[in-house]
GROMACS .gro file of C-alpha atoms in nm:
model
  508
    1MET     CA    1   1.974  -1.824   5.767
    2SER     CA    2   1.727  -1.620   5.560
    3GLY     CA    3   1.919  -1.624   5.234
    4THR     CA    4   2.056  -1.353   5.008
    5PRO     CA    5   1.798  -1.117   4.855
    6VAL     CA    6   1.791  -1.111   4.475
    7LYS     CA    7   1.575  -0.848   4.307
    8ILE     CA    8   1.389  -0.958   3.995
    9GLY     CA    9   1.255  -0.683   3.774
   10PRO     CA   10   1.150  -0.423   3.684
   11PHE     CA   11   1.038  -0.576   3.356
   12THR     CA   12   1.118  -0.278   3.137
   13ASN     CA   13   1.183  -0.479   2.821
   14GLY     CA   14   0.849  -0.660   2.831
   15LEU     CA   15   0.773  -0.982   2.647
   16ASN     CA   16   1.026  -1.220   2.492
   17ILE     CA   17   0.880  -1.540   2.348
   18LEU     CA   18   1.155  -1.605   2.096
   19ASN     CA   19   1.437  -1.721   2.320
   20GLU     CA   20   1.459  -2.010   2.564
   21PRO     CA   21   1.323  -1.901   2.906
   22THR     CA   22   1.661  -1.936   3.080
   23THR     CA   23   1.844  -1.711   2.832
   24ILE     CA   24   1.625  -1.401   2.813
   25ALA     CA   25   1.720  -1.083   2.997
   26ASP     CA   26   1.627  -1.029   3.360
   27THR     CA   27   1.414  -0.734   3.249
   28GLU     CA   28   1.210  -0.956   3.012
   29CYS     CA   29   0.941  -1.215   3.077
   30VAL     CA   30   0.796  -1.511   2.892
   31GLU     CA   31   0.433  -1.415   2.957
   32LEU     CA   32   0.283  -1.068   2.992
   33LEU     CA   33  -0.091  -1.082   2.944
   34ASN     CA   34  -0.324  -0.782   2.975
   35PHE     CA   35  -0.048  -0.564   3.112
   36ASP     CA   36   0.120  -0.247   2.984
   37VAL     CA   37   0.484  -0.168   3.050
   38ASP     CA   38   0.477   0.176   3.210
   39LEU     CA   39   0.735   0.450   3.173
   40ASP     CA   40   0.854   0.402   3.533
   41GLY     CA   41   0.943   0.037   3.461
   42SER     CA   42   0.647  -0.116   3.642
   43ILE     CA   43   0.380  -0.319   3.468
   44VAL     CA   44   0.018  -0.212   3.503
   45SER     CA   45  -0.309  -0.380   3.406
   46ARG     CA   46  -0.474  -0.240   3.094
   47PRO     CA   47  -0.795  -0.035   3.092
   48PRO     CA   48  -1.122  -0.212   3.004
   49ILE     CA   49  -1.305  -0.222   2.675
   50VAL     CA   50  -1.685  -0.202   2.681
   51GLU     CA   51  -1.955  -0.295   2.435
   52ILE     CA   52  -2.195  -0.033   2.302
   53SER     CA   53  -2.537  -0.195   2.297
   54ASN     CA   54  -2.672  -0.016   1.992
   55GLY     CA   55  -2.512  -0.236   1.727
   56ILE     CA   56  -2.649  -0.374   1.402
   57ALA     CA   57  -2.630  -0.743   1.314
   58GLY     CA   58  -2.404  -0.857   1.034
   59GLY     CA   59  -2.061  -0.754   1.149
   60THR     CA   60  -1.906  -0.407   1.145
   61HIS     CA   61  -1.623  -0.326   0.905
   62TYR     CA   62  -1.474   0.015   0.981
   63LEU     CA   63  -1.418   0.233   0.673
   64GLY     CA   64  -1.340   0.584   0.795
   65MET     CA   65  -1.454   0.893   0.982
   66PHE     CA   66  -1.658   1.198   0.883
   67ILE     CA   67  -1.700   1.527   1.073
   68SER     CA   68  -1.994   1.738   0.961
   69THR     CA   69  -1.996   2.117   0.939
   70THR     CA   70  -2.201   2.121   1.261
   71GLY     CA   71  -1.936   1.920   1.445
   72VAL     CA   72  -2.115   1.583   1.452
   73VAL     CA   73  -1.867   1.295   1.434
   74TYR     CA   74  -1.968   0.990   1.230
   75PHE     CA   75  -1.787   0.659   1.212
   76ILE     CA   76  -1.848   0.486   0.881
   77TYR     CA   77  -1.907   0.111   0.872
   78GLN     CA   78  -1.984  -0.150   0.611
   79ILE     CA   79  -2.244  -0.388   0.753
   80GLY     CA   80  -2.329  -0.669   0.513
   81THR     CA   81  -2.416  -0.498   0.184
   82THR     CA   82  -2.516  -0.170   0.349
   83CYS     CA   83  -2.291   0.125   0.428
   84ARG     CA   84  -2.395   0.303   0.748
   85ALA     CA   85  -2.290   0.606   0.952
   86TYR     CA   86  -2.278   0.592   1.330
   87ASP     CA   87  -2.327   0.913   1.528
   88VAL     CA   88  -2.112   0.839   1.833
   89ALA     CA   89  -2.242   1.116   2.059
   90GLY     CA   90  -2.604   1.056   1.964
   91ASN     CA   91  -2.564   0.674   1.964
   92SER     CA   92  -2.767   0.647   1.643
   93TRP     CA   93  -2.728   0.491   1.300
   94SER     CA   94  -2.817   0.619   0.954
   95THR     CA   95  -2.799   0.445   0.619
   96ILE     CA   96  -2.566   0.589   0.355
   97ALA     CA   97  -2.613   0.341   0.070
   98SER     CA   98  -2.787   0.006   0.039
   99ASN     CA   99  -2.686  -0.281  -0.188
  100THR     CA  100  -2.341  -0.126  -0.203
  101ILE     CA  101  -2.010  -0.257  -0.071
  102ILE     CA  102  -1.774   0.024   0.021
  103SER     CA  103  -1.406  -0.052   0.072
  104ASN     CA  104  -1.278   0.284   0.192
  105CYS     CA  105  -1.379   0.650   0.228
  106VAL     CA  106  -1.218   0.994   0.264
  107GLN     CA  107  -1.344   1.338   0.365
  108TYR     CA  108  -1.292   1.632   0.129
  109GLN     CA  109  -1.474   1.964   0.082
  110ASN     CA  110  -1.717   1.879   0.364
  111LYS     CA  111  -1.829   1.565   0.184
  112LEU     CA  112  -1.762   1.198   0.243
  113TRP     CA  113  -1.632   1.027  -0.069
  114LEU     CA  114  -1.699   0.654  -0.073
  115ILE     CA  115  -1.505   0.409  -0.288
  116ALA     CA  116  -1.700   0.105  -0.401
  117ASP     CA  117  -1.534  -0.235  -0.388
  118VAL     CA  118  -1.487  -0.424  -0.714
  119THR     CA  119  -1.749  -0.674  -0.590
  120SER     CA  120  -2.010  -0.407  -0.522
  121ALA     CA  121  -2.343  -0.416  -0.709
  122SER     CA  122  -2.348  -0.036  -0.717
  123ASN     CA  123  -2.090   0.235  -0.764
  124GLY     CA  124  -1.941   0.478  -0.515
  125GLY     CA  125  -2.012   0.845  -0.468
  126SER     CA  126  -2.038   1.123  -0.209
  127TRP     CA  127  -2.248   1.165   0.106
  128GLU     CA  128  -2.361   1.447   0.330
  129PRO     CA  129  -2.575   1.408   0.644
  130VAL     CA  130  -2.832   1.652   0.507
  131GLY     CA  131  -2.821   1.590   0.133
  132GLY     CA  132  -2.766   1.214   0.153
  133PHE     CA  133  -2.582   0.991  -0.095
  134THR     CA  134  -2.499   1.104  -0.449
  135LEU     CA  135  -2.389   0.838  -0.697
  136VAL     CA  136  -2.081   0.912  -0.910
  137ALA     CA  137  -2.118   0.670  -1.198
  138THR     CA  138  -1.772   0.739  -1.340
  139MET     CA  139  -1.585   0.687  -1.013
  140PRO     CA  140  -1.358   0.380  -1.042
  141ARG     CA  141  -1.398   0.095  -0.802
  142GLY     CA  142  -1.109  -0.023  -0.593
  143ILE     CA  143  -0.968  -0.136  -0.262
  144PHE     CA  144  -0.836   0.189  -0.117
  145GLY     CA  145  -0.813   0.561  -0.181
  146CYS     CA  146  -0.619   0.860  -0.054
  147VAL     CA  147  -0.607   1.234  -0.113
  148TYR     CA  148  -0.285   1.374  -0.256
  149LYS     CA  149  -0.235   1.725  -0.396
  150GLU     CA  150  -0.610   1.792  -0.412
  151ARG     CA  151  -0.687   1.478  -0.611
  152LEU     CA  152  -0.842   1.147  -0.511
  153PHE     CA  153  -0.630   0.845  -0.600
  154ILE     CA  154  -0.793   0.501  -0.603
  155ALA     CA  155  -0.602   0.172  -0.616
  156THR     CA  156  -0.802  -0.095  -0.798
  157GLY     CA  157  -0.648  -0.388  -0.609
  158PRO     CA  158  -0.739  -0.759  -0.613
  159GLY     CA  159  -1.031  -0.876  -0.822
  160SER     CA  160  -0.996  -0.601  -1.083
  161THR     CA  161  -0.879  -0.634  -1.442
  162ASN     CA  162  -0.552  -0.463  -1.358
  163PRO     CA  163  -0.476  -0.500  -0.984
  164SER     CA  164  -0.166  -0.276  -1.017
  165ARG     CA  165  -0.355   0.029  -1.143
  166ILE     CA  166  -0.415   0.360  -0.966
  167ASN     CA  167  -0.679   0.597  -1.105
  168PHE     CA  168  -0.691   0.967  -1.017
  169SER     CA  169  -0.962   1.232  -1.028
  170GLY     CA  170  -0.964   1.584  -1.162
  171ALA     CA  171  -0.793   1.852  -0.957
  172ALA     CA  172  -1.013   1.950  -0.659
  173ASN     CA  173  -1.306   1.768  -0.822
  174PHE     CA  174  -1.364   1.414  -0.701
  175SER     CA  175  -1.667   1.378  -0.929
  176SER     CA  176  -1.448   1.416  -1.239
  177TRP     CA  177  -1.310   1.088  -1.376
  178THR     CA  178  -1.202   1.054  -1.738
  179GLY     CA  179  -1.128   0.682  -1.742
  180THR     CA  180  -0.789   0.755  -1.898
  181ASP     CA  181  -0.625   0.923  -1.600
  182PHE     CA  182  -0.432   0.640  -1.440
  183PHE     CA  183  -0.088   0.489  -1.397
  184ASP     CA  184   0.035   0.137  -1.321
  185ILE     CA  185   0.276   0.027  -1.050
  186ALA     CA  186   0.499  -0.261  -1.166
  187ASN     CA  187   0.228  -0.398  -1.390
  188GLY     CA  188   0.245  -0.773  -1.449
  189ASP     CA  189   0.471  -0.856  -1.152
  190GLY     CA  190   0.215  -1.105  -1.016
  191GLN     CA  191   0.126  -0.882  -0.720
  192TYR     CA  192  -0.169  -0.656  -0.653
  193ILE     CA  193  -0.192  -0.331  -0.461
  194LEU     CA  194  -0.335  -0.364  -0.111
  195ARG     CA  195  -0.294  -0.012   0.026
  196ILE     CA  196  -0.198   0.341  -0.076
  197HIS     CA  197  -0.115   0.609   0.178
  198SER     CA  198  -0.028   0.976   0.139
  199TRP     CA  199   0.289   1.023   0.343
  200ALA     CA  200   0.596   1.247   0.346
  201GLY     CA  201   0.499   1.432   0.028
  202GLN     CA  202   0.443   1.117  -0.176
  203ILE     CA  203   0.199   0.831  -0.217
  204ALA     CA  204   0.325   0.511  -0.057
  205VAL     CA  205   0.204   0.211  -0.258
  206PHE     CA  206   0.203  -0.123  -0.078
  207LYS     CA  207   0.171  -0.441  -0.279
  208GLN     CA  208   0.181  -0.795  -0.143
  209ASN     CA  209   0.559  -0.829  -0.139
  210SER     CA  210   0.695  -0.494  -0.251
  211THR     CA  211   0.660  -0.123  -0.178
  212TYR     CA  212   0.680   0.181  -0.406
  213THR     CA  213   0.638   0.556  -0.388
  214PHE     CA  214   0.479   0.787  -0.642
  215GLY     CA  215   0.507   1.164  -0.660
  216TYR     CA  216   0.483   1.452  -0.906
  217ASP     CA  217   0.536   1.827  -0.924
  218SER     CA  218   0.267   1.955  -1.159
  219LEU     CA  219   0.071   1.670  -1.320
  220PRO     CA  220   0.019   1.305  -1.224
  221THR     CA  221   0.098   1.207  -1.584
  222LYS     CA  222   0.449   1.336  -1.525
  223GLY     CA  223   0.492   1.156  -1.196
  224VAL     CA  224   0.781   0.934  -1.094
  225THR     CA  225   0.754   0.585  -0.942
  226GLN     CA  226   1.035   0.468  -0.717
  227LEU     CA  227   1.093   0.123  -0.566
  228GLN     CA  228   1.140   0.133  -0.188
  229SER     CA  229   1.150  -0.240  -0.116
  230ASN     CA  230   1.153  -0.534  -0.350
  231THR     CA  231   1.094  -0.785  -0.068
  232ILE     CA  232   0.860  -0.620   0.184
  233GLY     CA  233   0.495  -0.539   0.125
  234ILE     CA  234   0.189  -0.541   0.351
  235ALA     CA  235  -0.020  -0.819   0.505
  236SER     CA  236  -0.360  -0.658   0.442
  237THR     CA  237  -0.522  -0.327   0.359
  238TRP     CA  238  -0.562  -0.229   0.724
  239ALA     CA  239  -0.220  -0.347   0.844
  240LEU     CA  240  -0.070   0.004   0.855
  241ALA     CA  241  -0.062   0.291   1.105
  242GLU     CA  242   0.120   0.623   1.125
  243PHE     CA  243   0.263   0.778   1.442
  244GLU     CA  244   0.487   1.085   1.464
  245ASN     CA  245   0.617   1.063   1.105
  246THR     CA  246   0.683   0.690   1.134
  247LEU     CA  247   0.489   0.422   0.950
  248TYR     CA  248   0.423   0.087   1.113
  249VAL     CA  249   0.361  -0.189   0.862
  250LEU     CA  250   0.275  -0.555   0.913
  251TRP     CA  251   0.406  -0.787   0.643
  252GLY     CA  252   0.352  -1.158   0.702
  253ASN     CA  253   0.420  -1.190   1.075
  254TYR     CA  254   0.691  -0.922   1.068
  255LEU     CA  255   0.618  -0.577   1.210
  256TYR     CA  256   0.829  -0.293   1.070
  257SER     CA  257   0.880   0.069   1.164
  258VAL     CA  258   0.956   0.277   0.857
  259THR     CA  259   1.140   0.609   0.885
  260ASN     CA  260   1.280   0.776   0.572
  261TRP     CA  261   1.221   0.439   0.406
  262ASN     CA  262   1.456   0.261   0.641
  263TRP     CA  263   1.287  -0.061   0.750
  264ASP     CA  264   1.341  -0.186   1.105
  265GLN     CA  265   1.173  -0.504   1.229
  266ILE     CA  266   1.057  -0.441   1.585
  267ASN     CA  267   0.901  -0.776   1.681
  268ILE     CA  268   1.212  -0.993   1.653
  269LYS     CA  269   1.172  -1.119   2.011
  270VAL     CA  270   0.793  -1.150   1.979
  271PRO     CA  271   0.719  -1.351   1.663
  272PHE     CA  272   0.349  -1.323   1.585
  273SER     CA  273   0.168  -1.656   1.576
  274LEU     CA  274  -0.172  -1.793   1.478
  275TYR     CA  275  -0.416  -1.835   1.765
  276SER     CA  276  -0.787  -1.900   1.729
  277TYR     CA  277  -1.019  -1.966   2.019
  278LYS     CA  278  -1.338  -2.017   1.822
  279ALA     CA  279  -1.480  -2.064   1.477
  280LYS     CA  280  -1.554  -1.731   1.315
  281THR     CA  281  -1.558  -1.546   0.985
  282SER     CA  282  -1.344  -1.234   0.987
  283TRP     CA  283  -1.354  -0.948   0.739
  284THR     CA  284  -0.978  -0.919   0.783
  285ASP     CA  285  -0.720  -1.112   0.985
  286PHE     CA  286  -0.470  -0.831   1.034
  287THR     CA  287  -0.503  -0.475   1.162
  288VAL     CA  288  -0.260  -0.220   1.301
  289SER     CA  289  -0.382   0.077   1.502
  290ILE     CA  290  -0.258   0.345   1.740
  291VAL     CA  291  -0.396   0.390   2.093
  292ASN     CA  292  -0.217   0.689   2.247
  293ASN     CA  293   0.141   0.566   2.298
  294ARG     CA  294   0.063   0.207   2.203
  295LEU     CA  295   0.069   0.021   1.876
  296ILE     CA  296  -0.191  -0.257   1.876
  297VAL     CA  297  -0.144  -0.532   1.618
  298ARG     CA  298  -0.420  -0.784   1.569
  299PHE     CA  299  -0.275  -1.099   1.417
  300TYR     CA  300  -0.572  -1.333   1.370
  301ASP     CA  301  -0.708  -1.358   1.728
  302ASN     CA  302  -0.393  -1.240   1.906
  303PHE     CA  303  -0.348  -0.879   2.012
  304TYR     CA  304   0.016  -0.773   2.038
  305VAL     CA  305   0.070  -0.438   2.213
  306TYR     CA  306   0.389  -0.242   2.153
  307GLY     CA  307   0.476   0.059   2.369
  308LEU     CA  308   0.584   0.336   2.135
  309LYS     CA  309   0.772   0.508   2.418
  310THR     CA  310   0.889   0.206   2.619
  311ARG     CA  311   0.957  -0.013   2.310
  312ALA     CA  312   0.832  -0.319   2.494
  313PHE     CA  313   0.569  -0.576   2.396
  314SER     CA  314   0.284  -0.731   2.589
  315MET     CA  315  -0.028  -0.920   2.483
  316TRP     CA  316  -0.396  -0.847   2.538
  317ARG     CA  317  -0.702  -1.069   2.536
  318PHE     CA  318  -1.052  -0.940   2.587
  319ASN     CA  319  -1.324  -1.060   2.824
  320SER     CA  320  -1.218  -1.425   2.828
  321ALA     CA  321  -1.173  -1.410   2.450
  322SER     CA  322  -1.540  -1.339   2.374
  323TYR     CA  323  -1.486  -0.980   2.260
  324THR     CA  324  -1.345  -0.942   1.910
  325PRO     CA  325  -1.250  -0.576   1.852
  326SER     CA  326  -1.064  -0.482   1.539
  327SER     CA  327  -0.900  -0.147   1.458
  328PHE     CA  328  -0.895   0.110   1.737
  329ILE     CA  329  -0.998   0.450   1.599
  330ARG     CA  330  -0.952   0.766   1.806
  331TYR     CA  331  -1.258   0.983   1.855
  332PRO     CA  332  -1.151   1.344   1.785
  333LEU     CA  333  -1.326   1.485   2.096
  334LEU     CA  334  -1.292   1.407   2.466
  335ASP     CA  335  -1.524   1.176   2.654
  336SER     CA  336  -1.787   1.388   2.830
  337ALA     CA  337  -1.787   1.175   3.147
  338THR     CA  338  -1.413   1.128   3.205
  339GLY     CA  339  -1.256   1.412   3.007
  340GLN     CA  340  -1.024   1.158   2.845
  341THR     CA  341  -0.960   1.054   2.488
  342PHE     CA  342  -1.136   0.738   2.381
  343TYR     CA  343  -1.137   0.496   2.091
  344MET     CA  344  -1.405   0.317   1.893
  345CYS     CA  345  -1.365  -0.037   1.764
  346ALA     CA  346  -1.553  -0.235   1.505
  347ASP     CA  347  -1.605  -0.610   1.536
  348TYR     CA  348  -1.397  -0.830   1.310
  349ASP     CA  349  -1.626  -1.129   1.367
  350LYS     CA  350  -1.895  -1.111   1.099
  351SER     CA  351  -2.138  -1.306   1.317
  352LYS     CA  352  -2.135  -1.031   1.581
  353SER     CA  353  -2.304  -0.691   1.592
  354ARG     CA  354  -2.084  -0.527   1.850
  355VAL     CA  355  -1.932  -0.184   1.851
  356TYR     CA  356  -1.677  -0.123   2.128
  357LYS     CA  357  -1.558   0.179   2.322
  358PHE     CA  358  -1.215   0.197   2.483
  359ILE     CA  359  -1.134   0.478   2.727
  360ASP     CA  360  -0.764   0.482   2.802
  361THR     CA  361  -0.804   0.534   3.175
  362VAL     CA  362  -0.932   0.343   3.475
  363ASN     CA  363  -1.263   0.478   3.607
  364GLY     CA  364  -1.560   0.364   3.809
  365THR     CA  365  -1.802   0.323   3.517
  366ASN     CA  366  -1.650   0.098   3.252
  367THR     CA  367  -1.585  -0.263   3.350
  368GLU     CA  368  -1.459  -0.574   3.174
  369THR     CA  369  -1.354  -0.883   3.367
  370PHE     CA  370  -1.022  -1.026   3.252
  371ASP     CA  371  -0.713  -1.204   3.386
  372CYS     CA  372  -0.373  -1.041   3.416
  373SER     CA  373  -0.070  -1.268   3.433
  374ILE     CA  374   0.306  -1.248   3.421
  375THR     CA  375   0.560  -1.532   3.409
  376THR     CA  376   0.923  -1.442   3.459
  377LYS     CA  377   1.224  -1.596   3.294
  378THR     CA  378   1.365  -1.919   3.441
  379TYR     CA  379   1.638  -1.829   3.689
  380ASP     CA  380   1.937  -2.031   3.804
  381PHE     CA  381   2.079  -1.722   3.981
  382ASN     CA  382   2.400  -1.746   3.778
  383VAL     CA  383   2.498  -2.079   3.936
  384PRO     CA  384   2.363  -2.357   3.711
  385TYR     CA  385   2.571  -2.635   3.868
  386THR     CA  386   2.424  -2.623   4.220
  387PHE     CA  387   2.096  -2.679   4.388
  388LYS     CA  388   1.965  -2.377   4.573
  389ARG     CA  389   1.725  -2.320   4.857
  390LEU     CA  390   1.447  -2.065   4.834
  391PHE     CA  391   1.370  -1.945   5.186
  392HIS     CA  392   1.092  -1.707   5.091
  393TRP     CA  393   1.006  -1.457   4.822
  394GLY     CA  394   0.788  -1.152   4.784
  395VAL     CA  395   0.631  -0.908   4.541
  396ASP     CA  396   0.633  -0.530   4.552
  397LEU     CA  397   0.297  -0.428   4.409
  398PHE     CA  398  -0.021  -0.227   4.417
  399ALA     CA  399  -0.325  -0.456   4.423
  400LYS     CA  400  -0.690  -0.440   4.527
  401THR     CA  401  -0.791  -0.795   4.436
  402GLN     CA  402  -0.686  -1.147   4.520
  403VAL     CA  403  -0.353  -1.227   4.361
  404GLN     CA  404  -0.215  -1.576   4.306
  405PHE     CA  405   0.159  -1.622   4.340
  406LYS     CA  406   0.332  -1.928   4.195
  407VAL     CA  407   0.691  -2.037   4.219
  408ILE     CA  408   0.766  -2.301   3.956
  409PRO     CA  409   1.072  -2.523   4.007
  410ILE     CA  410   1.191  -2.669   3.678
  411ALA     CA  411   1.249  -3.042   3.724
  412TYR     CA  412   1.446  -3.243   3.471
  413ASN     CA  413   1.324  -3.588   3.575
  414ILE     CA  414   1.040  -3.665   3.813
  415PRO     CA  415   0.836  -3.986   3.844
  416VAL     CA  416   0.571  -4.035   3.574
  417THR     CA  417   0.306  -4.309   3.599
  418TRP     CA  418   0.138  -4.507   3.322
  419GLY     CA  419  -0.190  -4.357   3.438
  420GLN     CA  420  -0.062  -4.007   3.367
  421LEU     CA  421   0.038  -4.109   3.016
  422ASN     CA  422  -0.303  -4.266   2.954
  423SER     CA  423  -0.507  -3.976   3.097
  424GLN     CA  424  -0.320  -3.722   2.887
  425GLY     CA  425  -0.343  -3.929   2.570
  426ILE     CA  426   0.035  -3.931   2.527
  427LYS     CA  427   0.160  -4.119   2.219
  428TRP     CA  428   0.483  -4.319   2.202
  429SER     CA  429   0.620  -4.067   1.952
  430GLN     CA  430   0.582  -3.793   2.216
  431LEU     CA  431   0.787  -3.970   2.482
  432LYS     CA  432   1.143  -3.866   2.558
  433SER     CA  433   1.408  -4.079   2.732
  434TRP     CA  434   1.332  -4.319   3.020
  435ALA     CA  435   1.508  -4.075   3.253
  436ARG     CA  436   1.278  -3.795   3.140
  437VAL     CA  437   0.960  -3.937   2.991
  438LEU     CA  438   0.775  -3.604   2.981
  439ASP     CA  439   0.844  -3.235   3.028
  440VAL     CA  440   0.695  -3.184   3.373
  441SER     CA  441   0.729  -2.885   3.600
  442LEU     CA  442   0.601  -2.840   3.954
  443ASP     CA  443   0.438  -2.531   4.092
  444VAL     CA  444   0.386  -2.408   4.445
  445THR     CA  445   0.094  -2.169   4.476
  446ASP     CA  446   0.003  -1.911   4.735
  447SER     CA  447  -0.247  -1.626   4.727
  448ALA     CA  448  -0.318  -1.301   4.903
  449THR     CA  449  -0.612  -1.063   4.899
  450SER     CA  450  -0.550  -0.692   4.944
  451ALA     CA  451  -0.856  -0.467   4.955
  452ASN     CA  452  -0.608  -0.178   4.991
  453PRO     CA  453  -0.862   0.091   5.085
  454THR     CA  454  -0.584   0.346   5.142
  455ASN     CA  455  -0.440   0.292   4.791
  456VAL     CA  456  -0.084   0.231   4.906
  457ARG     CA  457   0.202   0.030   4.762
  458THR     CA  458   0.247  -0.297   4.951
  459TYR     CA  459   0.490  -0.587   4.978
  460ILE     CA  460   0.354  -0.941   4.987
  461LYS     CA  461   0.583  -1.192   5.161
  462LEU     CA  462   0.544  -1.553   5.051
  463VAL     CA  463   0.690  -1.810   5.285
  464LYS     CA  464   0.753  -2.107   5.058
  465SER     CA  465   1.076  -2.287   5.132
  466LEU     CA  466   1.189  -2.532   4.865
  467ARG     CA  467   1.492  -2.684   4.701
  468PHE     CA  468   1.553  -2.615   4.332
  469ARG     CA  469   1.811  -2.580   4.059
  470GLN     CA  470   1.605  -2.353   3.830
  471LEU     CA  471   1.276  -2.179   3.892
  472ALA     CA  472   1.035  -1.921   3.754
  473PHE     CA  473   0.775  -1.697   3.916
  474ARG     CA  474   0.418  -1.640   3.802
  475ILE     CA  475   0.163  -1.384   3.921
  476VAL     CA  476  -0.205  -1.395   3.825
  477SER     CA  477  -0.506  -1.183   3.920
  478THR     CA  478  -0.858  -1.120   3.791
  479VAL     CA  479  -0.967  -0.757   3.763
  480ASP     CA  480  -1.260  -0.575   3.606
  481GLY     CA  481  -1.061  -0.277   3.480
  482SER     CA  482  -1.226  -0.029   3.716
  483ILE     CA  483  -1.092   0.172   4.011
  484ASN     CA  484  -1.260  -0.083   4.238
  485THR     CA  485  -1.015  -0.357   4.141
  486GLY     CA  486  -0.718  -0.172   4.008
  487PRO     CA  487  -0.517  -0.088   3.836
  488LEU     CA  488  -0.298  -0.382   3.935
  489ARG     CA  489   0.062  -0.264   3.928
  490ILE     CA  490   0.369  -0.482   3.983
  491PHE     CA  491   0.706  -0.324   4.050
  492SER     CA  492   0.943  -0.611   4.124
  493VAL     CA  493   0.995  -0.956   4.275
  494THR     CA  494   1.252  -1.039   4.543
  495ALA     CA  495   1.377  -1.393   4.611
  496PHE     CA  496   1.580  -1.493   4.918
  497THR     CA  497   1.807  -1.782   4.819
  498SER     CA  498   2.133  -1.954   4.905
  499ASN     CA  499   2.344  -2.217   4.735
  500LYS     CA  500   2.324  -2.574   4.862
  501GLU     CA  501   2.499  -2.887   4.736
  502LEU     CA  502   2.642  -2.943   4.391
  503VAL     CA  503   2.436  -3.144   4.145
  504THR     CA  504   2.517  -3.513   4.169
  505LYS     CA  505   2.356  -3.668   3.861
  506LYS     CA  506   2.517  -3.659   3.522
  507ILE     CA  507   2.206  -3.482   3.389
  508SER     CA  508   2.008  -3.260   3.627
   0.00000   0.00000   0.00000
């Protein structure tokens, strides 16, 4: 008897780490690392991220982008106390302003307007690649700025005398600041403004735990402030992204999509959690950015990836956790080598000097070694009260590297020795009942290597016969992100099982 085939997958709904592994949907999984959920329902390994060697020590805090009249694209970074411009195509750096801490910048009238942070020793101003930096002594300092109806609005933010204040410039003249042109947003509510964003004909104002909008017809002094949420704000200045008229906002560990000021939490099944793999100093712990049809949320050292078309989550980690990219910023031109769009990333670790490049396609040039892994839900095949027999199982996939396949029977009580308790440093307070001293699961591992020179879809049959009541499946492979090792693509898993005897113990 070869058993009844049961198809597992496709995993169209992606990651679910909220619910107990036996209760999640068959189309969900409890681990999905360095995979994307594709539109056809398969899961595919992500493209690589590569380091650009020409970095400058002191960390790289992304501020904005500037495109010159000659078409040169500059990415603007704050590095230590110096603001610098990086010519991506020319792979060269130039200094904009020294002894100045810039918090944000915008482009207007072919100039880059730089907003000085409240902690800066010098004020902000404008910059041109040819003319250089011009100080604007009257420009207010603040945390963020945006352009709205031909005026520059600057939110003062934390550290200022009035952290709820927004100053605005003269019409079409960002060098004109009177010092009396301002308005306050819920002044004295104990919160400060973290971000302003010109959106849907208004200025969205995000405070720590509340959100407002501001708009006007003719003059800012006649504008109207409206409360949009009295309970939801934003986690940090850079925890916002816009995609197809929808805002995505991180507040605490909740990720919201905002359409017409209707708030919808989209990470209910994937609660964001703190994870840190090394000691570091970060210029910000939270960023939200768009990479084509993905939303990438950095929550401390975790990268949560949400498919904007598939509406499914996965997680990414970079180069065995040694790379620390922050916001992904799209370069407005195509990559000359691949003809594809690509993204630049700063480094959120202040001790690093890296600048990263991410091309959203697999090619033969860019490589980054990383592990891809998926762990399915725990299956009892709809019969929890019997033991089953697994005759064999298999995976429908496309692979060019060695792949490890694990079937993990979930055992309620198996023998545990005193030596195991001692070697693991288990305390008495961590022990369970005598029948089940520890949570222990077994795993049966097999592997297969498929060079796959003809690039065809294959089926790997795994002959592992075992007796179980519940089990899960895990698939792991190491790739370098290039066409030589991938992309690794998994379509589905098939298990051949049959029911055996009923459980005999009171607790199994």
